[in-house]
């Protein structure tokens, strides 16, 4: 689905820009894990397109697993208390884990998840995120690779949804407020 759609108020990142960014990130990640096995952990559901495109642009072999988590809290505000909806099938003990995420907002979800995976005995835990909202950060987290820093607005597309819609858009944009009401 093309990003050029009446429900999108403003285009932030085009499909072409995402492609270029992935071509730039993939060799850096390849180099980082050149002498290690890496387990990619994609966060459902938003990271599905990014995981698929990034992992195919990488040249080193990867293993892949998925987690679904949900932050407790009212409405769209993340609380930092995270519930695992679907856990990994893989034992991460002694594994080098790369969390693949669509967006970092407050940082609370990934802060919790990083600590959780380290507590399971992961040898290393790194993060790659396509998008980050620096103005929304509530906790500092070490993110090794970031695609794009974006304004503190609700965005959809390329995996990100509003009520499960717009995930299939090929780029990322700000949703028109008319859609909420
Ligand atoms: P925190 O605040 O813990 O939350 O970093 C990250 C999660 O919040 C969701 N999120 C969004 N989803 N458009 C979305 O569709 C957005 O603009 C947005 N901001 C945050 C997302 O699930 C992410 O994993
Ligand atoms: Mg969501």
PDB file of C-alpha atoms and ligand atoms in Angstrom:
ATOM      1  CA  UNK A   1       0.000   0.000   0.000  1.00  0.00           C
ATOM      2  CA  UNK A   2       1.410   3.347  -1.040  1.00  0.00           C
ATOM      3  CA  UNK A   3       2.119   6.022   1.572  1.00  0.00           C
ATOM      4  CA  UNK A   4       0.481   8.596  -0.656  1.00  0.00           C
ATOM      5  CA  UNK A   5      -2.951   8.188   0.931  1.00  0.00           C
ATOM      6  CA  UNK A   6      -5.530  10.705   2.234  1.00  0.00           C
ATOM      7  CA  UNK A   7      -5.266   9.356   5.816  1.00  0.00           C
ATOM      8  CA  UNK A   8      -1.608  10.362   5.945  1.00  0.00           C
ATOM      9  CA  UNK A   9      -1.114  13.976   6.974  1.00  0.00           C
ATOM     10  CA  UNK A  10       2.626  14.094   6.455  1.00  0.00           C
ATOM     11  CA  UNK A  11       5.179  11.732   4.962  1.00  0.00           C
ATOM     12  CA  UNK A  12       8.163  11.217   7.274  1.00  0.00           C
ATOM     13  CA  UNK A  13      10.122   8.389   5.676  1.00  0.00           C
ATOM     14  CA  UNK A  14       9.564   7.083   2.148  1.00  0.00           C
ATOM     15  CA  UNK A  15       9.970   3.477   1.016  1.00  0.00           C
ATOM     16  CA  UNK A  16      13.072   4.522  -0.931  1.00  0.00           C
ATOM     17  CA  UNK A  17      14.623   6.130   2.152  1.00  0.00           C
ATOM     18  CA  UNK A  18      13.970   2.955   4.160  1.00  0.00           C
ATOM     19  CA  UNK A  19      15.611   0.839   1.434  1.00  0.00           C
ATOM     20  CA  UNK A  20      18.671   3.103   1.417  1.00  0.00           C
ATOM     21  CA  UNK A  21      18.908   3.103   5.201  1.00  0.00           C
ATOM     22  CA  UNK A  22      18.740  -0.690   5.356  1.00  0.00           C
ATOM     23  CA  UNK A  23      21.530  -0.937   2.753  1.00  0.00           C
ATOM     24  CA  UNK A  24      23.586   1.327   5.026  1.00  0.00           C
ATOM     25  CA  UNK A  25      22.802  -0.506   8.294  1.00  0.00           C
ATOM     26  CA  UNK A  26      23.160  -4.108   7.090  1.00  0.00           C
ATOM     27  CA  UNK A  27      26.944  -4.053   6.399  1.00  0.00           C
ATOM     28  CA  UNK A  28      27.579  -2.406   9.770  1.00  0.00           C
ATOM     29  CA  UNK A  29      25.638  -5.137  11.557  1.00  0.00           C
ATOM     30  CA  UNK A  30      27.374  -7.810   9.455  1.00  0.00           C
ATOM     31  CA  UNK A  31      30.749  -6.415  10.525  1.00  0.00           C
ATOM     32  CA  UNK A  32      29.756  -6.236  14.187  1.00  0.00           C
ATOM     33  CA  UNK A  33      28.773  -9.926  14.238  1.00  0.00           C
ATOM     34  CA  UNK A  34      31.434 -11.133  11.772  1.00  0.00           C
ATOM     35  CA  UNK A  35      32.962 -13.566  14.267  1.00  0.00           C
ATOM     36  CA  UNK A  36      29.814 -14.376  16.262  1.00  0.00           C
ATOM     37  CA  UNK A  37      26.510 -16.159  15.823  1.00  0.00           C
ATOM     38  CA  UNK A  38      23.625 -13.725  16.048  1.00  0.00           C
ATOM     39  CA  UNK A  39      20.036 -14.384  17.011  1.00  0.00           C
ATOM     40  CA  UNK A  40      17.676 -11.747  15.640  1.00  0.00           C
ATOM     41  CA  UNK A  41      14.722 -11.191  17.961  1.00  0.00           C
ATOM     42  CA  UNK A  42      11.908  -9.364  16.186  1.00  0.00           C
ATOM     43  CA  UNK A  43       9.247  -7.655  18.247  1.00  0.00           C
ATOM     44  CA  UNK A  44       5.760  -8.500  16.975  1.00  0.00           C
ATOM     45  CA  UNK A  45       3.927  -7.215  15.181  1.00  0.00           C
ATOM     46  CA  UNK A  46       5.465  -3.914  14.131  1.00  0.00           C
ATOM     47  CA  UNK A  47       8.959  -5.155  13.360  1.00  0.00           C
ATOM     48  CA  UNK A  48       7.865  -7.744  10.776  1.00  0.00           C
ATOM     49  CA  UNK A  49       8.696  -5.708   7.630  1.00  0.00           C
ATOM     50  CA  UNK A  50      11.936  -4.331   9.088  1.00  0.00           C
ATOM     51  CA  UNK A  51      13.090  -7.786  10.213  1.00  0.00           C
ATOM     52  CA  UNK A  52      12.330  -9.245   6.780  1.00  0.00           C
ATOM     53  CA  UNK A  53      14.087  -6.491   4.827  1.00  0.00           C
ATOM     54  CA  UNK A  54      17.045  -6.004   7.177  1.00  0.00           C
ATOM     55  CA  UNK A  55      17.833  -9.705   7.557  1.00  0.00           C
ATOM     56  CA  UNK A  56      17.735 -10.219   3.791  1.00  0.00           C
ATOM     57  CA  UNK A  57      20.093  -7.274   3.269  1.00  0.00           C
ATOM     58  CA  UNK A  58      22.560  -8.805   5.746  1.00  0.00           C
ATOM     59  CA  UNK A  59      25.157 -11.202   4.353  1.00  0.00           C
ATOM     60  CA  UNK A  60      26.032 -13.114   7.527  1.00  0.00           C
ATOM     61  CA  UNK A  61      23.815 -16.071   8.421  1.00  0.00           C
ATOM     62  CA  UNK A  62      21.255 -15.303  11.127  1.00  0.00           C
ATOM     63  CA  UNK A  63      18.829 -17.208  13.270  1.00  0.00           C
ATOM     64  CA  UNK A  64      15.514 -15.540  13.963  1.00  0.00           C
ATOM     65  CA  UNK A  65      12.906 -15.650  16.658  1.00  0.00           C
ATOM     66  CA  UNK A  66      10.009 -13.448  17.717  1.00  0.00           C
ATOM     67  CA  UNK A  67       8.501 -12.013  20.874  1.00  0.00           C
ATOM     68  CA  UNK A  68       5.254 -10.191  21.471  1.00  0.00           C
ATOM     69  CA  UNK A  69       5.140  -7.850  24.443  1.00  0.00           C
ATOM     70  CA  UNK A  70       2.652  -5.369  25.732  1.00  0.00           C
ATOM     71  CA  UNK A  71       3.150  -2.451  28.072  1.00  0.00           C
ATOM     72  CA  UNK A  72       0.620  -2.093  30.821  1.00  0.00           C
ATOM     73  CA  UNK A  73      -0.678   1.433  31.135  1.00  0.00           C
ATOM     74  CA  UNK A  74      -3.508   3.650  30.164  1.00  0.00           C
ATOM     75  CA  UNK A  75      -4.146   4.253  26.478  1.00  0.00           C
ATOM     76  CA  UNK A  76      -1.109   5.058  24.396  1.00  0.00           C
ATOM     77  CA  UNK A  77       1.143   5.890  27.343  1.00  0.00           C
ATOM     78  CA  UNK A  78       3.748   3.256  28.055  1.00  0.00           C
ATOM     79  CA  UNK A  79       4.157   2.434  31.757  1.00  0.00           C
ATOM     80  CA  UNK A  80       7.347   0.407  31.732  1.00  0.00           C
ATOM     81  CA  UNK A  81       5.597  -2.633  33.154  1.00  0.00           C
ATOM     82  CA  UNK A  82       5.815  -5.163  30.374  1.00  0.00           C
ATOM     83  CA  UNK A  83       3.883  -8.358  29.867  1.00  0.00           C
ATOM     84  CA  UNK A  84       5.121 -11.098  27.554  1.00  0.00           C
ATOM     85  CA  UNK A  85       2.304 -12.124  25.186  1.00  0.00           C
ATOM     86  CA  UNK A  86       4.439 -14.535  23.181  1.00  0.00           C
ATOM     87  CA  UNK A  87       7.811 -15.645  24.428  1.00  0.00           C
ATOM     88  CA  UNK A  88      10.828 -16.794  22.437  1.00  0.00           C
ATOM     89  CA  UNK A  89      11.049 -20.408  21.329  1.00  0.00           C
ATOM     90  CA  UNK A  90      14.825 -20.119  21.706  1.00  0.00           C
ATOM     91  CA  UNK A  91      16.949 -20.355  24.850  1.00  0.00           C
ATOM     92  CA  UNK A  92      19.055 -17.190  24.720  1.00  0.00           C
ATOM     93  CA  UNK A  93      21.629 -18.353  27.271  1.00  0.00           C
ATOM     94  CA  UNK A  94      25.115 -17.554  25.891  1.00  0.00           C
ATOM     95  CA  UNK A  95      23.617 -16.230  22.655  1.00  0.00           C
ATOM     96  CA  UNK A  96      24.339 -12.888  21.008  1.00  0.00           C
ATOM     97  CA  UNK A  97      20.911 -11.312  20.715  1.00  0.00           C
ATOM     98  CA  UNK A  98      20.015  -8.452  18.410  1.00  0.00           C
ATOM     99  CA  UNK A  99      16.582  -7.011  19.178  1.00  0.00           C
ATOM    100  CA  UNK A 100      14.929  -5.752  15.992  1.00  0.00           C
ATOM    101  CA  UNK A 101      12.322  -3.094  16.775  1.00  0.00           C
ATOM    102  CA  UNK A 102      10.107  -0.796  14.736  1.00  0.00           C
ATOM    103  CA  UNK A 103      10.095   2.241  17.011  1.00  0.00           C
ATOM    104  CA  UNK A 104      11.450   3.450  20.342  1.00  0.00           C
ATOM    105  CA  UNK A 105       9.200   5.928  22.061  1.00  0.00           C
ATOM    106  CA  UNK A 106       9.714   6.258  25.847  1.00  0.00           C
ATOM    107  CA  UNK A 107      12.304   3.474  25.736  1.00  0.00           C
ATOM    108  CA  UNK A 108      10.602   1.708  28.637  1.00  0.00           C
ATOM    109  CA  UNK A 109       9.674  -1.435  26.681  1.00  0.00           C
ATOM    110  CA  UNK A 110      13.170  -2.080  25.391  1.00  0.00           C
ATOM    111  CA  UNK A 111      14.780  -1.117  28.669  1.00  0.00           C
ATOM    112  CA  UNK A 112      12.753  -3.832  30.349  1.00  0.00           C
ATOM    113  CA  UNK A 113      13.306  -6.331  27.541  1.00  0.00           C
ATOM    114  CA  UNK A 114      17.063  -5.830  27.454  1.00  0.00           C
ATOM    115  CA  UNK A 115      17.278  -6.502  31.192  1.00  0.00           C
ATOM    116  CA  UNK A 116      14.998  -9.525  30.808  1.00  0.00           C
ATOM    117  CA  UNK A 117      17.146 -11.119  28.074  1.00  0.00           C
ATOM    118  CA  UNK A 118      20.357 -10.426  30.000  1.00  0.00           C
ATOM    119  CA  UNK A 119      18.809 -12.061  33.058  1.00  0.00           C
ATOM    120  CA  UNK A 120      18.253 -15.189  30.946  1.00  0.00           C
ATOM    121  CA  UNK A 121      22.003 -15.310  30.379  1.00  0.00           C
ATOM    122  CA  UNK A 122      22.349 -13.822  26.901  1.00  0.00           C
ATOM    123  CA  UNK A 123      26.014 -13.241  26.061  1.00  0.00           C
ATOM    124  CA  UNK A 124      25.154  -9.850  24.560  1.00  0.00           C
ATOM    125  CA  UNK A 125      22.025  -7.840  23.835  1.00  0.00           C
ATOM    126  CA  UNK A 126      22.054  -5.104  21.199  1.00  0.00           C
ATOM    127  CA  UNK A 127      19.227  -3.093  19.665  1.00  0.00           C
ATOM    128  CA  UNK A 128      18.494  -1.983  16.130  1.00  0.00           C
ATOM    129  CA  UNK A 129      15.435   0.178  15.627  1.00  0.00           C
ATOM    130  CA  UNK A 130      14.080   1.667  12.437  1.00  0.00           C
ATOM    131  CA  UNK A 131      12.627   4.719  14.191  1.00  0.00           C
ATOM    132  CA  UNK A 132      13.227   6.610  17.406  1.00  0.00           C
ATOM    133  CA  UNK A 133      11.402   9.569  18.983  1.00  0.00           C
ATOM    134  CA  UNK A 134      14.188  11.309  20.925  1.00  0.00           C
ATOM    135  CA  UNK A 135      11.818  13.862  22.450  1.00  0.00           C
ATOM    136  CA  UNK A 136       9.746  11.079  24.056  1.00  0.00           C
ATOM    137  CA  UNK A 137      12.603   9.293  25.834  1.00  0.00           C
ATOM    138  CA  UNK A 138      11.938   8.591  29.519  1.00  0.00           C
ATOM    139  CA  UNK A 139      14.861   6.271  30.133  1.00  0.00           C
ATOM    140  CA  UNK A 140      18.264   6.156  28.550  1.00  0.00           C
ATOM    141  CA  UNK A 141      18.883   2.970  26.631  1.00  0.00           C
ATOM    142  CA  UNK A 142      21.893   1.982  24.587  1.00  0.00           C
ATOM    143  CA  UNK A 143      20.664   1.605  21.028  1.00  0.00           C
ATOM    144  CA  UNK A 144      23.482   0.559  18.749  1.00  0.00           C
ATOM    145  CA  UNK A 145      21.777   1.218  15.415  1.00  0.00           C
ATOM    146  CA  UNK A 146      18.973   3.715  14.649  1.00  0.00           C
ATOM    147  CA  UNK A 147      17.412   4.228  11.242  1.00  0.00           C
ATOM    148  CA  UNK A 148      15.675   7.580  11.668  1.00  0.00           C
ATOM    149  CA  UNK A 149      15.011  10.007  14.503  1.00  0.00           C
ATOM    150  CA  UNK A 150      11.494  11.375  14.087  1.00  0.00           C
ATOM    151  CA  UNK A 151       9.312  13.993  15.794  1.00  0.00           C
ATOM    152  CA  UNK A 152       7.174  13.048  18.789  1.00  0.00           C
ATOM    153  CA  UNK A 153       4.029  12.288  16.763  1.00  0.00           C
ATOM    154  CA  UNK A 154       1.950   9.153  16.310  1.00  0.00           C
ATOM    155  CA  UNK A 155       3.135   7.488  13.121  1.00  0.00           C
ATOM    156  CA  UNK A 156       1.950   4.559  11.029  1.00  0.00           C
ATOM    157  CA  UNK A 157       3.213   2.441   8.171  1.00  0.00           C
ATOM    158  CA  UNK A 158       5.972  -0.104   7.482  1.00  0.00           C
ATOM    159  CA  UNK A 159       4.678  -2.331  10.281  1.00  0.00           C
ATOM    160  CA  UNK A 160       3.293   0.405  12.549  1.00  0.00           C
ATOM    161  CA  UNK A 161      -0.453   0.435  12.989  1.00  0.00           C
ATOM    162  CA  UNK A 162      -3.454   2.355  14.174  1.00  0.00           C
ATOM    163  CA  UNK A 163      -6.084  -0.199  15.217  1.00  0.00           C
ATOM    164  CA  UNK A 164      -4.240  -2.809  13.129  1.00  0.00           C
ATOM    165  CA  UNK A 165      -4.525  -0.674   9.976  1.00  0.00           C
ATOM    166  CA  UNK A 166      -1.745   0.869   7.874  1.00  0.00           C
ATOM    167  CA  UNK A 167       0.867  -1.795   8.683  1.00  0.00           C
ATOM    168  CA  UNK A 168       1.210  -2.557   4.976  1.00  0.00           C
ATOM    169  CA  UNK A 169       2.071   0.986   3.946  1.00  0.00           C
ATOM    170  CA  UNK A 170       5.463   1.085   2.264  1.00  0.00           C
ATOM    171  CA  UNK A 171       6.786   4.084   4.213  1.00  0.00           C
ATOM    172  CA  UNK A 172       6.141   5.936   7.472  1.00  0.00           C
ATOM    173  CA  UNK A 173       3.900   8.950   7.953  1.00  0.00           C
ATOM    174  CA  UNK A 174       1.923  10.950  10.489  1.00  0.00           C
ATOM    175  CA  UNK A 175      -1.714   9.891  10.662  1.00  0.00           C
ATOM    176  CA  UNK A 176      -4.275  12.592   9.991  1.00  0.00           C
ATOM    177  CA  UNK A 177      -6.169  13.507  13.200  1.00  0.00           C
ATOM    178  CA  UNK A 178      -9.432  13.144  11.231  1.00  0.00           C
ATOM    179  CA  UNK A 179      -8.862   9.385  11.339  1.00  0.00           C
ATOM    180  CA  UNK A 180      -9.009   9.255  15.167  1.00  0.00           C
ATOM    181  CA  UNK A 181     -12.366  11.021  15.389  1.00  0.00           C
TER     182      UNK A 181
HETATM  183  P1  LIG B   1       8.087   2.577  24.441  1.00  0.00           P
HETATM  184  O1  LIG B   1       7.384   3.840  24.864  1.00  0.00           O
HETATM  185  O2  LIG B   1       8.140   1.595  25.557  1.00  0.00           O
HETATM  186  O3  LIG B   1       7.088   1.978  23.385  1.00  0.00           O
HETATM  187  O4  LIG B   1       9.421   2.865  23.819  1.00  0.00           O
HETATM  188  C1  LIG B   1       7.443   1.419  22.212  1.00  0.00           C
HETATM  189  C2  LIG B   1       6.224   0.774  21.591  1.00  0.00           C
HETATM  190  O5  LIG B   1       5.132   1.701  21.527  1.00  0.00           O
HETATM  191  C3  LIG B   1       4.473   1.614  20.295  1.00  0.00           C
HETATM  192  N1  LIG B   1       4.539   2.933  19.626  1.00  0.00           N
HETATM  193  C4  LIG B   1       3.953   3.267  18.471  1.00  0.00           C
HETATM  194  N2  LIG B   1       3.179   2.558  17.615  1.00  0.00           N
HETATM  195  N3  LIG B   1       2.978   4.467  16.215  1.00  0.00           N
HETATM  196  C5  LIG B   1       2.705   3.169  16.495  1.00  0.00           C
HETATM  197  O6  LIG B   1       2.012   2.544  15.697  1.00  0.00           O
HETATM  198  C6  LIG B   1       3.738   5.243  17.023  1.00  0.00           C
HETATM  199  O7  LIG B   1       3.971   6.417  16.735  1.00  0.00           O
HETATM  200  C7  LIG B   1       4.249   4.600  18.209  1.00  0.00           C
HETATM  201  N4  LIG B   1       5.030   5.053  19.229  1.00  0.00           N
HETATM  202  C8  LIG B   1       5.175   4.005  20.066  1.00  0.00           C
HETATM  203  C9  LIG B   1       5.177   0.540  19.517  1.00  0.00           C
HETATM  204  O8  LIG B   1       4.444  -0.652  19.655  1.00  0.00           O
HETATM  205  C10 LIG B   1       6.518   0.371  20.183  1.00  0.00           C
HETATM  206  O9  LIG B   1       6.990  -0.952  20.141  1.00  0.00           O
HETATM  207 MG1  LIG B   2       1.202  -0.904  17.965  1.00  0.00          MG
END
